[in-house]
Amino acid sequence: MKRMVCAFFALLLLCACAGTPDLSNARPYEPVEDAVVLEEIEPTNEPDPMRRAVVEAALKLVGKVPYFWGGKNKEIAPDPAWGELRLVESPGSETTGTMQPWGLDCSGFTSWCFMQTGMDWETMLKRFGNGTKNQYYKSHAIDWDDLLIGDLIFQYSPLENKGNHVGIVVGFDDEGEPLIAHCAYSMGGVVITGRGAVFTRPRRPNCYGDGESASLSFAESELVLSSEREMQTWLSVRAEYAEDGAYLPVETLVALRILGTADTIPDAAFSDCVNLETVSIASNLRSIGKDAFKNCAIETLVLPASLETVEGNAFASERLYAVLFLGAPPQTPDGGIFLPPAEDGDEPSITVFYLNENAALWANNGETKWNGVPIVGIDSIEELPEDFA
């Protein structure tokens, strides 16, 4: 059990540090006007024609296209109307309802740049995405040291429920810091800046093809949900990307933490997350829905004392073999919550552990099974099997 505790605290530390890059050497988030630096941006030296086309397109718009909330251009050619006054009709901006110079918003800028690689609008929607959320989930996380020109950098993950921003890496300065082209409202249009403290999430569009099939999707291998709102955001992301069968956010999810005020895991919330191995629940969780963790890769699991109900097949998985309940047995349906034996007469492959201090809650006339699986009382968590981690 010491291994489990160590692993738990290691996960806490890892999650706390995730998404917090070292900004000590970051070039400030302000327009780069140094001619020497700008002259070092030479996309013609890039051997990948797709990346080269993206960066050349981005550079052509620097200083020439205004920021316009909701601004998109569905044509590959530049829009001759850029700069003309138009009414901002998209909701959600302080400029909504006002007349502004027509141009692009941040994701409209990146969409247009990727269309310059030969994609029409419909192809771009499928391969690259329109809007920061789509572009985020049609890309995958990379390390800062792996950045190449043509990669994207975002401000946030969509699951953080904050307004997002995105730009394209067009070069690097003498310190190796990325130079980013983006269409920024605060700077009036397309500019080149450093990342500062704004751009924090480097990502590689899947449409480049390097590892596309291996990372269809949910870009973060770890997911932290601390409220009902964040849980609902996750569910909407799943639903949206399940519609077309591509870039499913379930493919690369490996670790999950449920914290704070999140007290319900809805039906099928994490079903078919086939690579989900680690689940840490440190909240006042009260209920787990039907099929919630069906077909996941979880092998061992600790469930909190606050848990009251678990619905059918919530843990129907071939990989799960040990569960520790820290409190009383929750209410469950007659059909059970675990994967039943493959054939009648076979022994279940799962063991449920409970603390002997809760023996009166678990014991029922000396029975040794609960929910169709063996139950074992232990005096302390240190008595769990060595491979319980």
CSV table of C-alpha atoms in Angstrom, one decimal:
chain,number,residue,atom,x,y,z
A,1,MET,CA,0.0,0.0,0.0
A,2,LYS,CA,3.0,2.3,0.5
A,3,ARG,CA,3.4,2.0,-3.3
A,4,MET,CA,-0.2,3.2,-3.8
A,5,VAL,CA,0.2,6.2,-1.4
A,6,CYS,CA,3.5,7.2,-3.1
A,7,ALA,CA,1.9,6.9,-6.5
A,8,PHE,CA,-1.0,8.9,-5.4
A,9,PHE,CA,1.1,11.8,-4.1
A,10,ALA,CA,3.3,11.6,-7.2
A,11,LEU,CA,0.2,12.0,-9.3
A,12,LEU,CA,-0.9,15.0,-7.3
A,13,LEU,CA,2.5,16.6,-7.8
A,14,LEU,CA,2.5,15.8,-11.5
A,15,CYS,CA,-1.0,17.2,-12.0
A,16,ALA,CA,-0.1,20.3,-10.0
A,17,CYS,CA,2.9,21.0,-12.2
A,18,ALA,CA,1.2,20.1,-15.5
A,19,GLY,CA,0.6,23.1,-17.8
A,20,THR,CA,2.9,25.4,-15.8
A,21,PRO,CA,5.9,26.0,-18.1
A,22,ASP,CA,9.1,27.6,-17.1
A,23,LEU,CA,8.7,31.3,-18.2
A,24,SER,CA,12.0,32.6,-16.9
A,25,ASN,CA,13.4,33.0,-20.4
A,26,ALA,CA,10.2,33.6,-22.2
A,27,ARG,CA,10.3,36.5,-24.8
A,28,PRO,CA,7.7,39.0,-23.7
A,29,TYR,CA,4.2,39.0,-25.1
A,30,GLU,CA,4.6,42.1,-27.1
A,31,PRO,CA,5.1,42.9,-30.8
A,32,VAL,CA,8.6,42.0,-32.1
A,33,GLU,CA,10.0,45.0,-34.0
A,34,ASP,CA,13.6,44.1,-33.9
A,35,ALA,CA,14.5,43.9,-37.6
A,36,VAL,CA,17.4,41.6,-37.0
A,37,VAL,CA,15.1,39.1,-35.3
A,38,LEU,CA,12.5,39.3,-38.0
A,39,GLU,CA,15.1,38.8,-40.7
A,40,GLU,CA,16.0,35.5,-39.1
A,41,ILE,CA,12.6,34.1,-39.9
A,42,GLU,CA,13.2,32.2,-43.1
A,43,PRO,CA,10.5,29.6,-43.8
A,44,THR,CA,12.2,28.8,-47.1
A,45,ASN,CA,14.7,26.8,-45.2
A,46,GLU,CA,12.0,24.5,-43.9
A,47,PRO,CA,12.1,21.1,-45.7
A,48,ASP,CA,8.4,20.2,-44.9
A,49,PRO,CA,6.3,22.0,-47.6
A,50,MET,CA,3.2,22.0,-45.5
A,51,ARG,CA,4.9,23.7,-42.6
A,52,ARG,CA,6.6,26.1,-45.0
A,53,ALA,CA,3.2,27.1,-46.6
A,54,VAL,CA,1.6,27.7,-43.2
A,55,VAL,CA,4.4,30.0,-42.0
A,56,GLU,CA,4.6,31.9,-45.3
A,57,ALA,CA,0.9,32.5,-45.2
A,58,ALA,CA,1.1,33.7,-41.6
A,59,LEU,CA,3.9,36.1,-42.4
A,60,LYS,CA,2.0,37.6,-45.3
A,61,LEU,CA,-0.8,38.8,-43.0
A,62,VAL,CA,1.4,40.4,-40.3
A,63,GLY,CA,0.4,44.1,-39.9
A,64,LYS,CA,-2.1,43.8,-42.8
A,65,VAL,CA,-5.3,42.2,-41.3
A,66,PRO,CA,-7.3,43.6,-38.4
A,67,TYR,CA,-8.7,41.6,-35.5
A,68,PHE,CA,-12.4,41.1,-35.9
A,69,TRP,CA,-14.4,39.0,-33.3
A,70,GLY,CA,-15.8,36.0,-35.2
A,71,GLY,CA,-13.9,36.8,-38.3
A,72,LYS,CA,-13.4,33.9,-40.7
A,73,ASN,CA,-12.5,33.7,-44.4
A,74,LYS,CA,-13.8,30.5,-46.2
A,75,GLU,CA,-11.9,31.3,-49.4
A,76,ILE,CA,-8.3,30.4,-50.0
A,77,ALA,CA,-7.7,33.8,-51.5
A,78,PRO,CA,-7.2,36.9,-49.3
A,79,ASP,CA,-10.5,38.7,-48.7
A,80,PRO,CA,-10.3,42.1,-50.4
A,81,ALA,CA,-12.8,43.4,-47.9
A,82,TRP,CA,-10.3,43.1,-45.0
A,83,GLY,CA,-10.2,46.5,-43.3
A,84,GLU,CA,-13.7,47.7,-44.4
A,85,LEU,CA,-16.0,48.6,-41.5
A,86,ARG,CA,-18.6,45.9,-40.7
A,87,LEU,CA,-21.0,45.2,-37.9
A,88,VAL,CA,-19.7,42.6,-35.3
A,89,GLU,CA,-22.6,40.2,-35.0
A,90,SER,CA,-21.0,37.3,-33.1
A,91,PRO,CA,-22.0,37.4,-29.4
A,92,GLY,CA,-19.6,37.4,-26.5
A,93,SER,CA,-17.3,40.4,-27.2
A,94,GLU,CA,-17.3,43.9,-26.0
A,95,THR,CA,-17.2,44.8,-29.7
A,96,THR,CA,-20.4,42.9,-30.4
A,97,GLY,CA,-22.9,45.3,-32.0
A,98,THR,CA,-20.3,47.8,-33.0
A,99,MET,CA,-18.7,48.7,-36.4
A,100,GLN,CA,-15.2,47.4,-36.7
A,101,PRO,CA,-12.6,46.9,-39.5
A,102,TRP,CA,-13.3,43.5,-41.0
A,103,GLY,CA,-10.6,40.9,-40.5
A,104,LEU,CA,-10.0,37.6,-38.6
A,105,ASP,CA,-10.1,36.4,-35.1
A,106,CYS,CA,-7.3,34.3,-33.7
A,107,SER,CA,-8.6,30.9,-34.9
A,108,GLY,CA,-9.8,32.4,-38.1
A,109,PHE,CA,-6.2,33.4,-38.8
A,110,THR,CA,-4.8,30.0,-38.1
A,111,SER,CA,-7.6,28.3,-40.2
A,112,TRP,CA,-6.8,30.6,-43.2
A,113,CYS,CA,-3.1,29.9,-42.9
A,114,PHE,CA,-3.7,26.1,-43.0
A,115,MET,CA,-6.0,26.5,-45.9
A,116,GLN,CA,-3.0,27.8,-47.8
A,117,THR,CA,-1.6,24.2,-47.8
A,118,GLY,CA,-4.2,23.2,-50.4
A,119,MET,CA,-7.2,22.5,-48.2
A,120,ASP,CA,-10.6,23.9,-49.1
A,121,TRP,CA,-12.9,25.1,-46.2
A,122,GLU,CA,-14.6,21.7,-45.7
A,123,THR,CA,-11.3,19.8,-45.7
A,124,MET,CA,-9.8,22.2,-43.3
A,125,LEU,CA,-12.8,21.7,-40.9
A,126,LYS,CA,-12.2,18.0,-40.9
A,127,ARG,CA,-8.4,17.9,-40.7
A,128,PHE,CA,-7.5,21.1,-38.8
A,129,GLY,CA,-10.7,22.5,-37.3
A,130,ASN,CA,-12.4,25.9,-37.0
A,131,GLY,CA,-12.4,27.6,-33.6
A,132,THR,CA,-9.8,27.2,-30.8
A,133,LYS,CA,-11.6,24.2,-29.3
A,134,ASN,CA,-11.7,22.3,-32.5
A,135,GLN,CA,-8.1,23.1,-33.3
A,136,TYR,CA,-7.1,22.1,-29.8
A,137,TYR,CA,-8.7,18.7,-30.1
A,138,LYS,CA,-7.4,18.1,-33.6
A,139,SER,CA,-3.8,18.5,-32.3
A,140,HIS,CA,-1.7,16.9,-29.7
A,141,ALA,CA,0.5,18.1,-26.9
A,142,ILE,CA,4.3,18.3,-27.5
A,143,ASP,CA,7.2,19.5,-25.3
A,144,TRP,CA,8.6,23.0,-25.7
A,145,ASP,CA,11.9,21.5,-26.9
A,146,ASP,CA,10.1,19.8,-29.7
A,147,LEU,CA,8.5,22.9,-31.2
A,148,LEU,CA,8.9,23.4,-35.0
A,149,ILE,CA,7.7,26.2,-37.2
A,150,GLY,CA,4.1,25.7,-38.1
A,151,ASP,CA,3.2,24.2,-34.7
A,152,LEU,CA,0.5,25.9,-32.6
A,153,ILE,CA,0.6,27.4,-29.1
A,154,PHE,CA,-2.6,27.9,-27.1
A,155,GLN,CA,-3.3,29.9,-24.0
A,156,TYR,CA,-5.5,27.4,-22.3
A,157,SER,CA,-7.1,23.9,-22.6
A,158,PRO,CA,-10.8,24.2,-23.5
A,159,LEU,CA,-11.6,22.3,-20.3
A,160,GLU,CA,-10.5,25.3,-18.3
A,161,ASN,CA,-13.6,27.1,-19.4
A,162,LYS,CA,-11.8,30.3,-20.2
A,163,GLY,CA,-11.5,32.4,-23.3
A,164,ASN,CA,-8.7,30.9,-25.4
A,165,HIS,CA,-6.1,32.2,-27.8
A,166,VAL,CA,-4.0,30.5,-30.5
A,167,GLY,CA,-1.0,31.4,-32.6
A,168,ILE,CA,1.5,29.8,-35.1
A,169,VAL,CA,5.2,29.4,-34.4
A,170,VAL,CA,7.0,31.1,-37.3
A,171,GLY,CA,10.5,31.1,-36.0
A,172,PHE,CA,12.9,31.3,-33.0
A,173,ASP,CA,15.1,34.0,-31.6
A,174,ASP,CA,18.8,33.6,-30.6
A,175,GLU,CA,17.8,32.2,-27.3
A,176,GLY,CA,15.7,29.5,-28.9
A,177,GLU,CA,12.4,31.2,-27.8
A,178,PRO,CA,9.5,30.8,-30.2
A,179,LEU,CA,8.3,33.7,-32.3
A,180,ILE,CA,4.5,33.4,-32.7
A,181,ALA,CA,2.3,35.0,-35.3
A,182,HIS,CA,-1.3,35.5,-34.1
A,183,CYS,CA,-4.3,37.8,-34.6
A,184,ALA,CA,-4.7,39.6,-31.3
A,185,TYR,CA,-7.5,41.9,-30.3
A,186,SER,CA,-5.3,43.7,-27.8
A,187,MET,CA,-2.8,44.5,-30.5
A,188,GLY,CA,-5.2,45.3,-33.3
A,189,GLY,CA,-4.6,42.5,-35.7
A,190,VAL,CA,-1.9,40.0,-36.9
A,191,VAL,CA,1.4,40.5,-35.1
A,192,ILE,CA,4.5,38.5,-34.1
A,193,THR,CA,5.3,38.3,-30.4
A,194,GLY,CA,7.0,36.1,-27.9
A,195,ARG,CA,5.0,33.7,-25.7
A,196,GLY,CA,5.3,35.7,-22.5
A,197,ALA,CA,2.9,34.3,-19.9
A,198,VAL,CA,0.1,34.0,-22.4
A,199,PHE,CA,0.9,31.1,-24.7
A,200,THR,CA,1.4,28.1,-22.4
A,201,ARG,CA,0.3,25.0,-24.3
A,202,PRO,CA,2.4,23.9,-27.3
A,203,ARG,CA,0.6,21.5,-29.7
A,204,ARG,CA,1.1,19.9,-33.0
A,205,PRO,CA,-1.8,19.7,-35.5
A,206,ASN,CA,-2.6,16.1,-36.3
A,207,CYS,CA,-2.9,17.0,-40.0
A,208,TYR,CA,0.9,17.1,-40.3
A,209,GLY,CA,0.6,13.3,-40.1
A,210,ASP,CA,3.5,12.6,-37.7
A,211,GLY,CA,1.8,10.4,-35.1
A,212,GLU,CA,-1.8,11.4,-36.2
A,213,SER,CA,-3.2,7.9,-35.7
A,214,ALA,CA,-1.5,7.5,-32.3
A,215,SER,CA,-2.9,10.7,-30.9
A,216,LEU,CA,-6.4,11.1,-32.4
A,217,SER,CA,-7.6,13.5,-29.9
A,218,PHE,CA,-7.8,14.4,-26.3
A,219,ALA,CA,-4.6,16.1,-26.1
A,220,GLU,CA,-3.9,15.9,-22.5
A,221,SER,CA,-3.0,12.4,-21.1
A,222,GLU,CA,-4.2,13.7,-17.7
A,223,LEU,CA,-7.6,15.2,-16.9
A,224,VAL,CA,-8.4,17.0,-13.7
A,225,LEU,CA,-12.1,17.7,-13.0
A,226,SER,CA,-12.9,19.7,-9.9
A,227,SER,CA,-16.6,20.8,-10.5
A,228,GLU,CA,-19.8,19.8,-12.0
A,229,ARG,CA,-19.3,22.4,-14.7
A,230,GLU,CA,-16.0,20.9,-15.7
A,231,MET,CA,-17.5,17.4,-15.8
A,232,GLN,CA,-20.2,18.7,-18.2
A,233,THR,CA,-17.6,20.3,-20.4
A,234,TRP,CA,-15.8,16.9,-20.7
A,235,LEU,CA,-19.1,15.3,-21.6
A,236,SER,CA,-19.8,17.9,-24.3
A,237,VAL,CA,-16.3,17.4,-25.7
A,238,ARG,CA,-16.8,13.6,-25.9
A,239,ALA,CA,-20.2,14.0,-27.6
A,240,GLU,CA,-19.0,16.5,-30.1
A,241,TYR,CA,-16.0,14.5,-31.3
A,242,ALA,CA,-17.9,11.2,-31.3
A,243,GLU,CA,-20.2,12.5,-33.9
A,244,ASP,CA,-17.8,12.2,-36.8
A,245,GLY,CA,-15.8,9.3,-35.4
A,246,ALA,CA,-12.5,11.2,-35.7
A,247,TYR,CA,-10.2,12.7,-33.1
A,248,LEU,CA,-12.0,11.1,-30.2
A,249,PRO,CA,-11.0,12.6,-26.9
A,250,VAL,CA,-11.1,9.2,-25.2
A,251,GLU,CA,-8.1,7.8,-27.1
A,252,THR,CA,-5.2,9.2,-25.1
A,253,LEU,CA,-6.7,9.8,-21.7
A,254,VAL,CA,-4.4,8.0,-19.2
A,255,ALA,CA,-4.9,9.6,-15.8
A,256,LEU,CA,-8.0,11.1,-14.2
A,257,ARG,CA,-8.4,13.1,-11.0
A,258,ILE,CA,-11.7,14.1,-9.6
A,259,LEU,CA,-11.6,16.8,-7.0
A,260,GLY,CA,-13.4,19.6,-5.3
A,261,THR,CA,-17.2,19.9,-5.6
A,262,ALA,CA,-17.6,17.2,-8.3
A,263,ASP,CA,-19.9,14.7,-6.6
A,264,THR,CA,-21.4,12.7,-9.5
A,265,ILE,CA,-19.8,10.8,-12.4
A,266,PRO,CA,-22.6,10.6,-15.0
A,267,ASP,CA,-23.5,7.6,-17.1
A,268,ALA,CA,-20.8,6.5,-19.6
A,269,ALA,CA,-18.7,9.5,-18.6
A,270,PHE,CA,-15.4,7.6,-19.2
A,271,SER,CA,-16.6,4.5,-21.0
A,272,ASP,CA,-14.3,3.2,-23.7
A,273,CYS,CA,-11.4,5.3,-22.5
A,274,VAL,CA,-9.3,2.3,-23.4
A,275,ASN,CA,-6.0,3.8,-22.1
A,276,LEU,CA,-7.3,5.2,-18.8
A,277,GLU,CA,-5.2,3.4,-16.2
A,278,THR,CA,-5.1,5.7,-13.1
A,279,VAL,CA,-8.2,7.2,-11.4
A,280,SER,CA,-7.7,9.3,-8.2
A,281,ILE,CA,-10.9,10.4,-6.4
A,282,ALA,CA,-10.3,13.0,-3.7
A,283,SER,CA,-13.7,14.6,-3.7
A,284,ASN,CA,-17.0,14.1,-1.9
A,285,LEU,CA,-18.1,11.7,-4.6
A,286,ARG,CA,-21.6,10.4,-4.0
A,287,SER,CA,-22.7,8.6,-7.1
A,288,ILE,CA,-21.2,6.8,-10.2
A,289,GLY,CA,-23.4,6.3,-13.2
A,290,LYS,CA,-24.1,3.4,-15.4
A,291,ASP,CA,-21.2,2.2,-17.6
A,292,ALA,CA,-19.1,5.1,-16.2
A,293,PHE,CA,-15.8,3.3,-16.5
A,294,LYS,CA,-16.8,0.5,-18.8
A,295,ASN,CA,-14.0,-0.9,-21.0
A,296,CYS,CA,-11.2,1.1,-19.3
A,297,ALA,CA,-7.7,0.0,-18.5
A,298,ILE,CA,-8.0,0.5,-14.7
A,299,GLU,CA,-6.6,-2.4,-12.8
A,300,THR,CA,-6.9,-1.2,-9.2
A,301,LEU,CA,-9.2,1.4,-7.7
A,302,VAL,CA,-9.8,3.2,-4.3
A,303,LEU,CA,-13.3,4.5,-3.8
A,304,PRO,CA,-14.1,7.1,-1.1
A,305,ALA,CA,-16.2,6.6,2.0
A,306,SER,CA,-18.7,9.2,0.7
A,307,LEU,CA,-19.8,7.0,-2.2
A,308,GLU,CA,-23.5,6.1,-1.9
A,309,THR,CA,-24.7,4.6,-5.2
A,310,VAL,CA,-23.1,2.9,-8.2
A,311,GLU,CA,-25.2,2.1,-11.3
A,312,GLY,CA,-25.0,-1.0,-13.5
A,313,ASN,CA,-21.8,-2.1,-15.2
A,314,ALA,CA,-20.0,1.0,-13.9
A,315,PHE,CA,-16.8,-1.0,-13.7
A,316,ALA,CA,-17.4,-3.6,-16.4
A,317,SER,CA,-13.8,-4.0,-17.5
A,318,GLU,CA,-11.5,-7.0,-18.1
A,319,ARG,CA,-8.5,-5.2,-16.6
A,320,LEU,CA,-10.0,-4.4,-13.2
A,321,TYR,CA,-9.0,-7.0,-10.5
A,322,ALA,CA,-9.0,-5.2,-7.1
A,323,VAL,CA,-11.2,-2.5,-5.6
A,324,LEU,CA,-10.8,-0.9,-2.1
A,325,PHE,CA,-14.0,0.6,-0.6
A,326,LEU,CA,-13.1,3.1,2.2
A,327,GLY,CA,-16.6,3.2,3.5
A,328,ALA,CA,-19.9,1.2,3.5
A,329,PRO,CA,-20.9,-0.7,0.4
A,330,PRO,CA,-22.9,1.5,-2.0
A,331,GLN,CA,-26.3,0.7,-3.3
A,332,THR,CA,-26.0,-1.2,-6.6
A,333,PRO,CA,-28.5,-2.8,-9.0
A,334,ASP,CA,-29.2,-6.5,-9.2
A,335,GLY,CA,-27.2,-6.8,-12.4
A,336,GLY,CA,-24.0,-5.8,-10.7
A,337,ILE,CA,-21.4,-3.2,-11.4
A,338,PHE,CA,-18.5,-5.5,-12.4
A,339,LEU,CA,-17.8,-7.6,-15.5
A,340,PRO,CA,-19.4,-11.0,-14.8
A,341,PRO,CA,-17.5,-14.2,-15.3
A,342,ALA,CA,-17.1,-15.3,-18.9
A,343,GLU,CA,-19.0,-18.5,-18.3
A,344,ASP,CA,-21.3,-19.8,-15.7
A,345,GLY,CA,-19.3,-21.4,-12.9
A,346,ASP,CA,-16.2,-19.4,-13.5
A,347,GLU,CA,-14.8,-17.5,-10.5
A,348,PRO,CA,-14.9,-13.7,-10.7
A,349,SER,CA,-11.6,-12.1,-11.5
A,350,ILE,CA,-12.2,-9.2,-9.2
A,351,THR,CA,-11.7,-8.9,-5.4
A,352,VAL,CA,-13.3,-6.2,-3.3
A,353,PHE,CA,-11.4,-5.1,-0.2
A,354,TYR,CA,-12.9,-3.2,2.8
A,355,LEU,CA,-11.5,-2.1,6.1
A,356,ASN,CA,-12.3,-4.3,9.1
A,357,GLU,CA,-13.4,-1.2,11.0
A,358,ASN,CA,-16.4,-1.2,8.6
A,359,ALA,CA,-17.0,-5.0,9.1
A,360,ALA,CA,-20.4,-4.5,10.5
A,361,LEU,CA,-21.4,-2.6,7.3
A,362,TRP,CA,-20.1,-5.3,5.0
A,363,ALA,CA,-20.7,-8.6,6.9
A,364,ASN,CA,-24.0,-10.2,6.2
A,365,ASN,CA,-24.5,-13.5,8.0
A,366,GLY,CA,-20.9,-14.5,7.3
A,367,GLU,CA,-21.2,-14.2,3.5
A,368,THR,CA,-17.9,-13.9,1.6
A,369,LYS,CA,-19.3,-12.3,-1.5
A,370,TRP,CA,-20.8,-8.9,-2.4
A,371,ASN,CA,-22.2,-8.0,-5.8
A,372,GLY,CA,-21.1,-11.3,-7.1
A,373,VAL,CA,-17.4,-11.0,-6.2
A,374,PRO,CA,-15.3,-12.1,-3.2
A,375,ILE,CA,-15.0,-9.6,-0.4
A,376,VAL,CA,-12.0,-9.5,1.9
A,377,GLY,CA,-11.7,-7.5,5.1
A,378,ILE,CA,-8.3,-6.0,6.0
A,379,ASP,CA,-7.1,-4.2,9.2
A,380,SER,CA,-5.1,-1.6,7.3
A,381,ILE,CA,-4.5,-0.6,3.7
A,382,GLU,CA,-0.9,-1.9,4.1
A,383,GLU,CA,-2.4,-5.4,3.9
A,384,LEU,CA,-3.4,-4.9,0.3
A,385,PRO,CA,-1.6,-7.0,-2.4
A,386,GLU,CA,1.8,-5.9,-3.3
A,387,ASP,CA,0.7,-5.1,-6.9
A,388,PHE,CA,-2.1,-2.9,-5.7
A,389,ALA,CA,-0.8,0.5,-6.9
